[in-house]
């Protein structure tokens, strides 16, 4: 009998081409960063039961689709408490003059360091990584999701997320990147909030902000 395998799906949403991810395991689904098009994302995960909608941080391009996705699936919304008010303004004009589909609802679950999200045989452990925003988190896979991590806008290949927006903090993001380098296994695939994925090993070798 063929071994059942988890599945990672990626949808690009919003004009900023945010990566919205769906992690499917044993018929359950975790959706990460539905920045827009929540109803369409729900259609693309209809074959699974969405057990959690999580945001790596509260910027509109990562949470603008949460409200529609939650309406379509009934799933709880999880985000760090420090970014909940930011998420609640996703549909309004931001400091850089952009708005997204809809304000995110109040979270059903506040994420903090060490919390574990379970989906099928996979786990995702919350690592607090402030700096891009005060409530930014990385979700580190375990169980059948060992070897992947959702890193939001904290790290990009060779770079890190911007720290010049409200609530951003350069010293904090440097500390967050150092913790990631310490705690995330080198072979881990890092799934970024925009653009291509990378690995921790590659970043340790090439990312000037990790050295
Ligand atoms: Zn962001």
GROMACS .gro file of C-alpha atoms and ligand atoms in nm:
model
  212
    1UNK     CA    1   0.000   0.000   0.000
    2UNK     CA    2   0.134   0.341  -0.093
    3UNK     CA    3   0.245   0.552   0.199
    4UNK     CA    4   0.023   0.851   0.261
    5UNK     CA    5   0.209   1.174   0.211
    6UNK     CA    6   0.143   1.523   0.331
    7UNK     CA    7   0.094   1.787   0.069
    8UNK     CA    8   0.205   2.148   0.049
    9UNK     CA    9   0.012   2.381  -0.180
   10UNK     CA   10   0.106   2.740  -0.257
   11UNK     CA   11  -0.122   3.010  -0.395
   12UNK     CA   12  -0.002   3.356  -0.489
   13UNK     CA   13  -0.243   3.620  -0.364
   14UNK     CA   14  -0.264   4.001  -0.357
   15UNK     CA   15  -0.087   4.242  -0.597
   16UNK     CA   16   0.230   4.181  -0.390
   17UNK     CA   17   0.225   3.810  -0.485
   18UNK     CA   18   0.214   3.692  -0.127
   19UNK     CA   19   0.268   3.318  -0.089
   20UNK     CA   20  -0.039   3.167   0.078
   21UNK     CA   21   0.036   2.810   0.181
   22UNK     CA   22  -0.192   2.517   0.256
   23UNK     CA   23  -0.041   2.222   0.442
   24UNK     CA   24  -0.258   1.911   0.410
   25UNK     CA   25  -0.210   1.602   0.626
   26UNK     CA   26  -0.453   1.316   0.686
   27UNK     CA   27  -0.744   1.517   0.546
   28UNK     CA   28  -0.675   1.816   0.769
   29UNK     CA   29  -0.543   2.147   0.643
   30UNK     CA   30  -0.354   2.441   0.790
   31UNK     CA   31  -0.368   2.757   0.578
   32UNK     CA   32  -0.089   3.008   0.633
   33UNK     CA   33  -0.107   3.374   0.526
   34UNK     CA   34  -0.421   3.406   0.313
   35UNK     CA   35  -0.350   3.764   0.215
   36UNK     CA   36  -0.641   3.782  -0.025
   37UNK     CA   37  -0.884   3.579  -0.234
   38UNK     CA   38  -0.996   3.387   0.075
   39UNK     CA   39  -1.304   3.242  -0.097
   40UNK     CA   40  -1.092   3.108  -0.385
   41UNK     CA   41  -0.835   2.963  -0.145
   42UNK     CA   42  -1.125   2.785   0.030
   43UNK     CA   43  -1.225   2.630  -0.307
   44UNK     CA   44  -0.871   2.500  -0.356
   45UNK     CA   45  -0.870   2.321  -0.019
   46UNK     CA   46  -1.225   2.183  -0.040
   47UNK     CA   47  -1.094   1.827  -0.029
   48UNK     CA   48  -0.963   1.879   0.325
   49UNK     CA   49  -1.098   2.006   0.657
   50UNK     CA   50  -0.935   2.341   0.734
   51UNK     CA   51  -0.853   2.317   1.104
   52UNK     CA   52  -0.662   2.644   1.138
   53UNK     CA   53  -0.597   2.965   0.949
   54UNK     CA   54  -0.270   3.110   1.076
   55UNK     CA   55  -0.085   3.431   0.995
   56UNK     CA   56   0.290   3.474   1.028
   57UNK     CA   57   0.223   3.843   1.094
   58UNK     CA   58  -0.046   4.106   1.067
   59UNK     CA   59   0.037   4.293   0.746
   60UNK     CA   60  -0.263   4.322   0.516
   61UNK     CA   61  -0.103   4.126   0.234
   62UNK     CA   62  -0.087   3.824   0.468
   63UNK     CA   63  -0.430   3.850   0.633
   64UNK     CA   64  -0.665   4.027   0.386
   65UNK     CA   65  -0.826   3.697   0.288
   66UNK     CA   66  -0.865   3.558   0.640
   67UNK     CA   67  -1.223   3.680   0.691
   68UNK     CA   68  -1.355   3.519   0.370
   69UNK     CA   69  -1.163   3.197   0.430
   70UNK     CA   70  -1.292   3.172   0.786
   71UNK     CA   71  -1.649   3.236   0.665
   72UNK     CA   72  -1.614   2.961   0.405
   73UNK     CA   73  -1.452   2.702   0.630
   74UNK     CA   74  -1.549   2.786   0.989
   75UNK     CA   75  -1.183   2.743   1.084
   76UNK     CA   76  -1.033   2.934   1.378
   77UNK     CA   77  -0.792   3.221   1.307
   78UNK     CA   78  -0.457   3.228   1.486
   79UNK     CA   79  -0.205   3.513   1.504
   80UNK     CA   80   0.031   3.658   1.765
   81UNK     CA   81  -0.155   3.898   1.994
   82UNK     CA   82   0.092   4.177   1.920
   83UNK     CA   83  -0.015   4.181   1.553
   84UNK     CA   84  -0.391   4.132   1.597
   85UNK     CA   85  -0.474   4.503   1.578
   86UNK     CA   86  -0.263   4.541   1.262
   87UNK     CA   87  -0.453   4.249   1.105
   88UNK     CA   88  -0.783   4.407   1.205
   89UNK     CA   89  -0.701   4.700   0.973
   90UNK     CA   90  -0.609   4.493   0.664
   91UNK     CA   91  -0.897   4.632   0.459
   92UNK     CA   92  -0.809   4.992   0.537
   93UNK     CA   93  -0.544   5.210   0.376
   94UNK     CA   94  -0.202   5.125   0.523
   95UNK     CA   95   0.087   5.363   0.588
   96UNK     CA   96   0.219   5.284   0.240
   97UNK     CA   97  -0.120   5.352   0.080
   98UNK     CA   98  -0.239   5.000   0.015
   99UNK     CA   99  -0.540   4.806   0.134
  100UNK     CA  100  -0.642   4.443   0.100
  101UNK     CA  101  -0.966   4.249   0.073
  102UNK     CA  102  -1.101   4.278   0.425
  103UNK     CA  103  -1.009   4.344   0.785
  104UNK     CA  104  -0.915   4.023   0.964
  105UNK     CA  105  -1.147   3.911   1.242
  106UNK     CA  106  -1.038   3.905   1.605
  107UNK     CA  107  -0.821   3.597   1.657
  108UNK     CA  108  -0.970   3.281   1.804
  109UNK     CA  109  -0.626   3.183   1.921
  110UNK     CA  110  -0.327   3.400   2.015
  111UNK     CA  111   0.003   3.242   1.913
  112UNK     CA  112   0.305   3.261   2.140
  113UNK     CA  113   0.646   3.101   2.172
  114UNK     CA  114   0.632   2.722   2.192
  115UNK     CA  115   0.265   2.685   2.095
  116UNK     CA  116   0.201   2.388   1.871
  117UNK     CA  117  -0.044   2.380   1.579
  118UNK     CA  118  -0.146   2.027   1.483
  119UNK     CA  119  -0.266   1.921   1.140
  120UNK     CA  120  -0.300   1.550   1.072
  121UNK     CA  121   0.033   1.390   1.157
  122UNK     CA  122   0.218   1.723   1.130
  123UNK     CA  123   0.299   1.977   1.398
  124UNK     CA  124   0.405   2.339   1.365
  125UNK     CA  125   0.575   2.500   1.661
  126UNK     CA  126   0.558   2.875   1.703
  127UNK     CA  127   0.884   3.069   1.723
  128UNK     CA  128   0.841   3.438   1.801
  129UNK     CA  129   1.045   3.638   1.549
  130UNK     CA  130   0.972   4.008   1.601
  131UNK     CA  131   1.143   4.271   1.388
  132UNK     CA  132   0.943   4.295   1.064
  133UNK     CA  133   0.640   4.344   1.289
  134UNK     CA  134   0.613   4.316   1.670
  135UNK     CA  135   0.409   3.994   1.652
  136UNK     CA  136   0.588   3.812   1.371
  137UNK     CA  137   0.621   3.435   1.407
  138UNK     CA  138   0.789   3.148   1.226
  139UNK     CA  139   0.609   2.812   1.221
  140UNK     CA  140   0.860   2.527   1.244
  141UNK     CA  141   0.742   2.190   1.116
  142UNK     CA  142   0.770   1.868   1.315
  143UNK     CA  143   0.625   1.519   1.292
  144UNK     CA  144   0.542   1.452   0.928
  145UNK     CA  145   0.621   1.820   0.853
  146UNK     CA  146   0.978   1.786   0.979
  147UNK     CA  147   1.207   1.982   0.749
  148UNK     CA  148   0.982   2.272   0.655
  149UNK     CA  149   0.919   2.608   0.819
  150UNK     CA  150   0.691   2.899   0.730
  151UNK     CA  151   0.904   3.209   0.779
  152UNK     CA  152   0.671   3.486   0.660
  153UNK     CA  153   0.855   3.811   0.590
  154UNK     CA  154   1.124   3.755   0.855
  155UNK     CA  155   1.374   3.601   0.612
  156UNK     CA  156   1.415   3.610   0.234
  157UNK     CA  157   1.694   3.447   0.034
  158UNK     CA  158   2.002   3.653   0.111
  159UNK     CA  159   1.800   3.914   0.294
  160UNK     CA  160   1.537   3.985   0.558
  161UNK     CA  161   1.200   4.160   0.571
  162UNK     CA  162   1.185   4.538   0.583
  163UNK     CA  163   1.202   4.701   0.924
  164UNK     CA  164   1.110   5.056   0.825
  165UNK     CA  165   0.733   5.012   0.860
  166UNK     CA  166   0.544   5.092   1.179
  167UNK     CA  167   0.646   4.846   1.452
  168UNK     CA  168   0.955   4.732   1.262
  169UNK     CA  169   1.283   4.704   1.451
  170UNK     CA  170   1.622   4.629   1.296
  171UNK     CA  171   1.785   4.509   1.620
  172UNK     CA  172   1.491   4.278   1.687
  173UNK     CA  173   1.498   4.120   1.340
  174UNK     CA  174   1.873   4.059   1.371
  175UNK     CA  175   1.811   3.881   1.702
  176UNK     CA  176   1.525   3.683   1.546
  177UNK     CA  177   1.745   3.573   1.254
  178UNK     CA  178   2.017   3.465   1.499
  179UNK     CA  179   1.765   3.253   1.691
  180UNK     CA  180   1.644   3.096   1.368
  181UNK     CA  181   2.002   3.010   1.276
  182UNK     CA  182   2.049   2.848   1.617
  183UNK     CA  183   1.721   2.661   1.642
  184UNK     CA  184   1.619   2.560   1.289
  185UNK     CA  185   1.799   2.258   1.142
  186UNK     CA  186   2.018   2.344   0.840
  187UNK     CA  187   1.838   2.103   0.607
  188UNK     CA  188   1.505   2.277   0.670
  189UNK     CA  189   1.324   2.429   0.371
  190UNK     CA  190   1.226   2.785   0.453
  191UNK     CA  191   0.896   2.887   0.291
  192UNK     CA  192   0.904   3.263   0.254
  193UNK     CA  193   0.614   3.507   0.246
  194UNK     CA  194   0.708   3.624  -0.102
  195UNK     CA  195   0.924   3.475  -0.376
  196UNK     CA  196   1.110   3.144  -0.381
  197UNK     CA  197   1.184   2.909  -0.093
  198UNK     CA  198   1.534   2.855   0.040
  199UNK     CA  199   1.702   2.634   0.298
  200UNK     CA  200   1.861   2.724   0.629
  201UNK     CA  201   2.191   2.570   0.512
  202UNK     CA  202   2.194   2.794   0.206
  203UNK     CA  203   2.113   3.101   0.414
  204UNK     CA  204   2.381   3.017   0.671
  205UNK     CA  205   2.629   3.008   0.382
  206UNK     CA  206   2.510   3.310   0.188
  207UNK     CA  207   2.283   3.543   0.388
  208UNK     CA  208   2.493   3.833   0.521
  209UNK     CA  209   2.238   3.898   0.796
  210UNK     CA  210   2.292   3.550   0.946
  211UNK     CA  211   2.668   3.588   0.982
  212LIG    ZN1  212   0.493   4.193   0.592
   0.00000   0.00000   0.00000
